[in-house]
Short mmCIF file of C-alpha atoms in Angstrom, two decimals:
data_model
loop_
_atom_site.label_atom_id
_atom_site.label_comp_id
_atom_site.label_asym_id
_atom_site.label_seq_id
_atom_site.Cartn_x
_atom_site.Cartn_y
_atom_site.Cartn_z
CA UNK F 1 0.00 0.00 0.00
CA UNK F 2 1.17 3.54 -0.76
CA UNK F 3 1.77 5.64 2.31
CA UNK F 4 2.82 9.14 3.24
CA UNK F 5 6.19 7.86 4.38
CA UNK F 6 8.74 5.60 2.84
CA UNK F 7 8.45 1.94 3.77
CA UNK F 8 11.77 0.11 4.04
CA UNK F 9 12.08 -3.62 4.76
CA UNK F 10 15.11 -5.87 5.00
CA UNK F 11 15.18 -9.44 3.66
CA UNK F 12 17.75 -11.50 5.56
CA UNK F 13 19.09 -15.02 5.37
CA UNK F 14 22.24 -17.01 4.83
CA UNK F 15 23.91 -17.04 1.44
CA UNK F 16 21.95 -19.36 -0.83
CA UNK F 17 18.71 -19.02 1.15
CA UNK F 18 16.78 -17.60 -1.82
CA UNK F 19 16.80 -13.84 -1.20
CA UNK F 20 17.66 -12.90 -4.79
CA UNK F 21 14.97 -15.16 -6.21
CA UNK F 22 12.47 -13.80 -3.67
CA UNK F 23 13.08 -10.25 -4.92
CA UNK F 24 12.86 -11.38 -8.54
CA UNK F 25 9.52 -13.11 -7.95
CA UNK F 26 8.13 -10.02 -6.21
CA UNK F 27 9.22 -7.92 -9.19
CA UNK F 28 7.41 -10.28 -11.57
CA UNK F 29 4.27 -10.36 -9.43
CA UNK F 30 3.81 -6.58 -9.22
CA UNK F 31 1.69 -5.13 -12.01
CA UNK F 32 3.93 -2.77 -13.96
CA UNK F 33 0.96 -0.65 -15.04
CA UNK F 34 0.04 0.24 -11.46
CA UNK F 35 3.57 0.54 -10.03
CA UNK F 36 6.99 1.59 -11.21
CA UNK F 37 9.32 -1.23 -10.18
CA UNK F 38 13.08 -0.69 -10.24
CA UNK F 39 15.39 -3.61 -9.49
CA UNK F 40 18.80 -2.58 -8.18
CA UNK F 41 21.83 -4.51 -7.06
CA UNK F 42 24.90 -3.54 -5.07
CA UNK F 43 28.25 -4.81 -6.35
CA UNK F 44 31.97 -4.60 -5.70
CA UNK F 45 32.39 -2.92 -9.08
CA UNK F 46 29.93 -0.08 -8.33
CA UNK F 47 30.29 0.55 -4.59
CA UNK F 48 32.94 3.26 -5.13
CA UNK F 49 30.79 5.11 -7.71
CA UNK F 50 28.38 7.65 -6.13
CA UNK F 51 24.82 6.38 -6.68
CA UNK F 52 26.29 3.61 -8.85
CA UNK F 53 23.58 1.03 -8.07
CA UNK F 54 20.80 3.60 -8.53
CA UNK F 55 22.19 4.87 -11.84
CA UNK F 56 22.46 1.33 -13.18
CA UNK F 57 18.92 0.65 -11.98
CA UNK F 58 17.66 3.66 -13.95
CA UNK F 59 19.46 2.48 -17.06
CA UNK F 60 18.04 -1.03 -16.81
CA UNK F 61 14.51 0.27 -16.14
CA UNK F 62 14.32 3.06 -18.72
CA UNK F 63 17.43 2.97 -20.93
CA UNK F 64 16.98 6.40 -22.50
CA UNK F 65 15.63 9.80 -21.51
CA UNK F 66 12.95 9.34 -24.18
CA UNK F 67 11.62 6.21 -22.47
CA UNK F 68 11.65 8.00 -19.13
CA UNK F 69 9.68 10.87 -20.65
CA UNK F 70 7.25 8.36 -22.12
CA UNK F 71 6.71 6.88 -18.66
CA UNK F 72 6.25 10.29 -17.04
CA UNK F 73 4.13 11.68 -19.86
CA UNK F 74 6.02 14.96 -19.76
CA UNK F 75 9.37 16.48 -20.74
CA UNK F 76 12.17 16.90 -18.26
CA UNK F 77 13.07 20.52 -17.78
CA UNK F 78 16.61 21.86 -18.26
CA UNK F 79 19.07 21.24 -16.77
CA UNK F 80 17.65 17.76 -16.06
CA UNK F 81 18.19 16.54 -19.61
CA UNK F 82 21.87 17.46 -19.49
CA UNK F 83 22.13 15.64 -16.15
CA UNK F 84 20.56 12.54 -17.67
CA UNK F 85 22.90 12.62 -20.66
CA UNK F 86 25.91 13.18 -18.37
CA UNK F 87 25.01 10.47 -15.86
CA UNK F 88 23.50 7.84 -18.15
CA UNK F 89 24.40 8.71 -21.74
CA UNK F 90 28.15 9.15 -21.41
CA UNK F 91 28.01 12.78 -22.54
CA UNK F 92 30.80 15.19 -21.67
CA UNK F 93 29.98 17.35 -18.69
CA UNK F 94 31.62 19.67 -16.22
CA UNK F 95 32.90 18.34 -12.90
CA UNK F 96 30.20 20.37 -11.19
CA UNK F 97 27.49 18.61 -13.20
CA UNK F 98 28.92 15.21 -12.33
CA UNK F 99 29.43 15.98 -8.63
CA UNK F 100 27.83 13.60 -6.15
CA UNK F 101 25.71 16.42 -4.71
CA UNK F 102 24.32 17.48 -8.10
CA UNK F 103 23.70 13.87 -9.09
CA UNK F 104 21.88 13.26 -5.81
CA UNK F 105 19.54 16.23 -6.31
CA UNK F 106 18.79 15.09 -9.86
CA UNK F 107 18.04 11.50 -8.84
CA UNK F 108 15.73 12.61 -6.01
CA UNK F 109 13.86 14.96 -8.38
CA UNK F 110 13.50 12.21 -10.96
CA UNK F 111 12.31 9.63 -8.41
CA UNK F 112 9.79 12.17 -7.08
CA UNK F 113 8.51 12.79 -10.63
CA UNK F 114 8.08 9.07 -11.20
CA UNK F 115 6.23 8.65 -7.91
CA UNK F 116 3.77 11.43 -8.77
CA UNK F 117 2.49 9.20 -11.58
CA UNK F 118 2.72 5.72 -10.03
CA UNK F 119 3.80 4.33 -6.65
CA UNK F 120 7.52 3.59 -6.69
CA UNK F 121 8.94 0.21 -5.63
CA UNK F 122 12.70 -0.29 -5.22
CA UNK F 123 13.92 -3.88 -4.93
CA UNK F 124 17.57 -3.85 -3.85
CA UNK F 125 19.66 -6.99 -3.91
CA UNK F 126 23.09 -7.27 -2.25
CA UNK F 127 22.35 -4.21 -0.11
CA UNK F 128 25.56 -4.84 1.84
CA UNK F 129 27.48 -3.71 -1.28
CA UNK F 130 25.60 -0.44 -1.89
CA UNK F 131 27.72 2.68 -2.28
CA UNK F 132 27.65 5.19 0.62
CA UNK F 133 25.72 7.84 -1.38
CA UNK F 134 22.88 5.44 -2.20
CA UNK F 135 22.83 4.37 1.47
CA UNK F 136 22.55 8.03 2.53
CA UNK F 137 19.63 8.47 0.12
CA UNK F 138 17.89 5.44 1.64
CA UNK F 139 18.49 6.83 5.11
CA UNK F 140 16.81 10.08 4.02
CA UNK F 141 13.82 8.07 2.73
CA UNK F 142 13.70 6.16 6.01
CA UNK F 143 13.71 9.34 8.07
CA UNK F 144 11.14 10.96 5.75
CA UNK F 145 13.35 14.00 5.30
CA UNK F 146 12.06 16.90 3.20
CA UNK F 147 9.51 16.68 0.42
CA UNK F 148 11.29 13.95 -1.54
CA UNK F 149 9.87 10.65 -2.74
CA UNK F 150 8.64 7.99 -0.33
CA UNK F 151 9.04 4.67 -2.14
CA UNK F 152 8.44 1.16 -0.89
CA UNK F 153 11.93 -0.38 -0.54
CA UNK F 154 12.79 -4.02 0.03
CA UNK F 155 16.51 -4.71 0.49
CA UNK F 156 18.23 -8.08 0.67
CA UNK F 157 21.54 -8.55 2.45
CA UNK F 158 23.55 -11.47 3.79
CA UNK F 159 27.15 -10.36 4.33
CA UNK F 160 26.40 -7.06 6.08
CA UNK F 161 26.63 -7.31 9.88
CA UNK F 162 22.98 -7.24 10.94
CA UNK F 163 21.92 -7.05 14.56
CA UNK F 164 18.42 -8.23 15.35
CA UNK F 165 16.70 -5.90 17.79
CA UNK F 166 13.56 -7.83 18.75
CA UNK F 167 12.44 -11.44 18.78
CA UNK F 168 9.07 -13.04 18.43
CA UNK F 169 8.42 -12.73 22.17
CA UNK F 170 9.89 -9.27 22.68
CA UNK F 171 7.85 -7.10 25.09
CA UNK F 172 5.97 -4.19 23.60
CA UNK F 173 5.41 -5.85 20.22
CA UNK F 174 1.91 -6.32 18.90
CA UNK F 175 0.71 -9.61 17.39
CA UNK F 176 1.88 -10.02 13.80
CA UNK F 177 4.49 -7.28 14.06
CA UNK F 178 7.72 -8.12 12.27
CA UNK F 179 11.01 -8.27 14.19
CA UNK F 180 13.46 -5.50 13.38
CA UNK F 181 17.18 -5.29 12.71
CA UNK F 182 19.76 -2.58 12.16
CA UNK F 183 21.35 -2.35 8.71
CA UNK F 184 23.28 0.67 7.42
CA UNK F 185 22.32 2.50 10.60
CA UNK F 186 18.58 2.03 9.98
CA UNK F 187 16.22 0.03 12.18
CA UNK F 188 14.14 -1.96 9.68
CA UNK F 189 11.46 -4.66 9.85
CA UNK F 190 12.94 -7.93 8.59
CA UNK F 191 11.61 -10.70 6.39
CA UNK F 192 13.77 -13.76 7.10
CA UNK F 193 14.45 -16.46 4.52
CA UNK F 194 14.71 -19.54 6.72
CA UNK F 195 16.46 -22.80 5.78
CA UNK F 196 14.41 -25.65 4.34
CA UNK F 197 13.01 -28.27 6.66
CA UNK F 198 12.83 -31.96 5.78
CA UNK F 199 9.41 -31.68 4.15
CA UNK F 200 10.57 -28.65 2.13
CA UNK F 201 13.51 -30.63 0.75
CA UNK F 202 11.25 -33.52 -0.23
CA UNK F 203 8.76 -31.14 -1.87
CA UNK F 204 11.47 -29.47 -3.97
CA UNK F 205 12.94 -32.82 -5.04
CA UNK F 206 9.48 -34.14 -5.98
CA UNK F 207 8.77 -30.96 -7.95
CA UNK F 208 11.95 -31.39 -10.01
CA UNK F 209 11.80 -35.20 -10.26
CA UNK F 210 8.13 -36.24 -9.91
CA UNK F 211 8.88 -39.86 -10.88
CA UNK F 212 11.92 -40.26 -8.60
CA UNK F 213 12.16 -43.68 -6.92
CA UNK F 214 14.27 -43.38 -3.76
CA UNK F 215 14.17 -44.34 -0.10
CA UNK F 216 12.99 -41.61 2.36
CA UNK F 217 16.54 -41.55 3.77
CA UNK F 218 17.65 -39.83 0.55
CA UNK F 219 15.84 -36.62 1.51
CA UNK F 220 17.35 -36.70 4.99
CA UNK F 221 20.83 -37.06 3.47
CA UNK F 222 20.17 -34.06 1.25
CA UNK F 223 19.00 -32.00 4.23
CA UNK F 224 22.12 -32.85 6.25
CA UNK F 225 24.45 -32.14 3.33
CA UNK F 226 22.91 -28.79 2.33
CA UNK F 227 21.83 -27.57 5.80
CA UNK F 228 18.50 -26.63 4.21
CA UNK F 229 20.01 -24.13 1.75
CA UNK F 230 17.78 -23.97 -1.38
CA UNK F 231 20.67 -22.90 -3.63
CA UNK F 232 22.93 -25.65 -2.31
CA UNK F 233 20.16 -28.22 -2.78
CA UNK F 234 19.62 -27.06 -6.36
CA UNK F 235 23.33 -27.42 -7.14
CA UNK F 236 23.46 -30.88 -5.55
CA UNK F 237 20.60 -32.08 -7.75
CA UNK F 238 22.33 -30.69 -10.86
CA UNK F 239 25.56 -32.40 -9.79
CA UNK F 240 23.83 -35.77 -9.25
CA UNK F 241 22.32 -35.68 -12.73
CA UNK F 242 25.54 -34.44 -14.34
CA UNK F 243 27.64 -37.20 -12.75
CA UNK F 244 25.13 -39.97 -13.45
CA UNK F 245 24.12 -40.51 -9.82
CA UNK F 246 20.52 -39.76 -10.79
CA UNK F 247 19.45 -41.39 -14.05
CA UNK F 248 16.21 -41.63 -16.01
CA UNK F 249 15.44 -45.28 -16.73
CA UNK F 250 12.18 -47.04 -17.60
CA UNK F 251 9.97 -43.97 -17.24
CA UNK F 252 11.34 -42.96 -13.82
CA UNK F 253 14.26 -41.20 -12.17
CA UNK F 254 16.42 -43.57 -10.15
CA UNK F 255 19.38 -43.22 -7.85
CA UNK F 256 22.69 -44.84 -8.69
CA UNK F 257 25.36 -45.41 -6.03
CA UNK F 258 25.33 -45.84 -2.30
CA UNK F 259 25.15 -42.38 -0.78
CA UNK F 260 26.19 -38.73 -0.96
CA UNK F 261 29.38 -39.08 1.07
CA UNK F 262 31.68 -38.43 -1.91
CA UNK F 263 30.02 -35.14 -2.93
CA UNK F 264 31.86 -31.82 -2.36
CA UNK F 265 30.65 -30.63 1.04
CA UNK F 266 30.19 -26.90 0.40
CA UNK F 267 28.21 -24.93 -2.17
CA UNK F 268 31.38 -23.23 -3.41
CA UNK F 269 33.33 -26.49 -3.86
CA UNK F 270 30.34 -28.07 -5.59
CA UNK F 271 30.15 -25.17 -8.06
CA UNK F 272 33.91 -25.29 -8.64
CA UNK F 273 33.63 -28.98 -9.43
CA UNK F 274 30.75 -28.44 -11.87
CA UNK F 275 32.40 -25.46 -13.58
CA UNK F 276 35.57 -27.48 -14.15
CA UNK F 277 33.62 -29.72 -16.54
CA UNK F 278 32.57 -26.81 -18.77
CA UNK F 279 34.08 -26.04 -22.16
CA UNK F 280 37.26 -23.96 -21.54
CA UNK F 281 35.87 -21.16 -23.74
CA UNK F 282 32.72 -20.97 -21.63
CA UNK F 283 34.76 -20.92 -18.40
CA UNK F 284 36.94 -18.10 -19.78
CA UNK F 285 33.85 -16.13 -20.75
CA UNK F 286 32.34 -16.56 -17.26
CA UNK F 287 35.58 -15.42 -15.64
CA UNK F 288 35.59 -12.20 -17.69
CA UNK F 289 31.88 -11.63 -17.06
CA UNK F 290 32.31 -12.13 -13.31
CA UNK F 291 34.63 -9.11 -13.14
CA UNK F 292 31.83 -6.82 -14.39
CA UNK F 293 29.18 -7.65 -11.82
CA UNK F 294 26.15 -9.96 -11.57
CA UNK F 295 24.58 -8.76 -14.84
CA UNK F 296 25.94 -9.92 -18.19
CA UNK F 297 26.76 -7.24 -20.77
CA UNK F 298 27.21 -9.12 -24.07
CA UNK F 299 28.46 -6.11 -26.07
CA UNK F 300 31.26 -5.42 -23.61
CA UNK F 301 32.17 -9.10 -23.37
CA UNK F 302 32.28 -9.33 -27.16
CA UNK F 303 34.88 -6.57 -27.26
CA UNK F 304 36.95 -8.34 -24.60
CA UNK F 305 36.61 -11.73 -26.30
CA UNK F 306 37.14 -10.30 -29.79
CA UNK F 307 34.84 -13.02 -31.13
CA UNK F 308 31.94 -12.87 -33.57
CA UNK F 309 28.46 -12.28 -32.18
CA UNK F 310 27.07 -15.70 -33.11
CA UNK F 311 29.86 -17.56 -31.32
CA UNK F 312 29.45 -15.36 -28.23
CA UNK F 313 25.72 -16.11 -28.01
CA UNK F 314 26.45 -19.82 -28.40
CA UNK F 315 28.82 -19.70 -25.41
CA UNK F 316 26.34 -17.70 -23.31
CA UNK F 317 23.58 -20.16 -24.16
CA UNK F 318 25.78 -23.07 -23.02
CA UNK F 319 26.39 -21.30 -19.70
CA UNK F 320 22.65 -20.61 -19.30
CA UNK F 321 21.68 -24.22 -20.04
CA UNK F 322 24.34 -25.33 -17.56
CA UNK F 323 22.57 -23.26 -14.89
CA UNK F 324 25.34 -20.74 -14.13
CA UNK F 325 23.51 -17.92 -15.94
CA UNK F 326 19.79 -17.22 -16.01
CA UNK F 327 17.29 -15.00 -17.83
CA UNK F 328 13.58 -14.30 -17.41
CA UNK F 329 12.75 -16.23 -20.56
CA UNK F 330 14.34 -19.09 -22.49
CA UNK F 331 14.36 -16.93 -25.61
CA UNK F 332 15.36 -13.61 -24.01
CA UNK F 333 18.93 -12.54 -23.31
CA UNK F 334 18.48 -8.85 -22.50
CA UNK F 335 18.42 -9.58 -18.74
CA UNK F 336 21.03 -12.35 -18.58
CA UNK F 337 22.80 -12.56 -15.23
CA UNK F 338 24.63 -14.97 -12.94
CA UNK F 339 22.20 -17.34 -11.26
CA UNK F 340 23.54 -16.33 -7.83
CA UNK F 341 26.20 -14.21 -6.18
CA UNK F 342 27.97 -17.46 -5.28
CA UNK F 343 28.15 -18.46 -8.96
CA UNK F 344 29.66 -15.07 -9.79
CA UNK F 345 32.08 -15.30 -6.84
CA UNK F 346 33.32 -18.79 -7.79
CA UNK F 347 33.81 -17.71 -11.42
CA UNK F 348 35.69 -14.60 -10.26
CA UNK F 349 38.00 -16.66 -8.07
CA UNK F 350 39.04 -18.67 -11.14
CA UNK F 351 40.40 -15.55 -12.89
CA UNK F 352 44.17 -16.01 -13.41
CA UNK F 353 46.24 -13.61 -11.31
#
């Protein structure tokens, strides 16, 4: 619901608990005609650039000043157009125009203009890697300072030191009230992504392999190995199929072998093992892509690879079918990205020194 004040929430959970996918599913579920949804992501590559995550979010949502005007139904007034071209279009501009203060004023004005037409929703992944200027802007939203925009903001973070303030039985809390935690100096209600329980593991396995014939102990083994991490469980299932430990025979999936004791015991080591079986060209491409952030930029990669476009798309498609990259549609590549921060991290760690 839209409100007079900004609403900020924090999604927490261990790495691999499904926070990124949770934000993606929320973004898909919100009607884009009734809300303006912007999906942002903090990254090592952008955290030293003032408003880096926000600027990239604008680019991915609108692309050009013309598309922004189309959304707003009006023309931006000077000097806003020159700001847009300087910040997003790569145009030459004075140092004053590109200063963090000037950029901040422009972004707040633009967000406020967007919100006048439709409620604004900001979905921020990897909030622990946001640049300080974007954090300061969020803090201003949280404190309802001035006459600026008041968006609904849902942030996801795992590596940032988060201190929970209240528990389910804390005194003074009303029934149904969410616990709160401090992140980036803000006390925020939290939505926690909890590990899978035994029945959750079995449900996910049955969803992926509806004809699977295994003993109930198999699901318990998976739970103990993955500690209930959805991402780890997903990678284990891929690994079992890839290595022939799960096979499709006589109209059913069946288990081969006598246990999971020889599997790599961490999500990272499992991914490293799987990536090592990829075509060397695909691995090299993933290593280069990992240095640019979670999103894949084919044009930039093509320049680095110095390969023809058709061959590049073939390599990207192999990585996507392997499950290291993902996109919103099987036939769409304009939003290709690493399937998880862990997948990007493992690929990055393979880059030769």
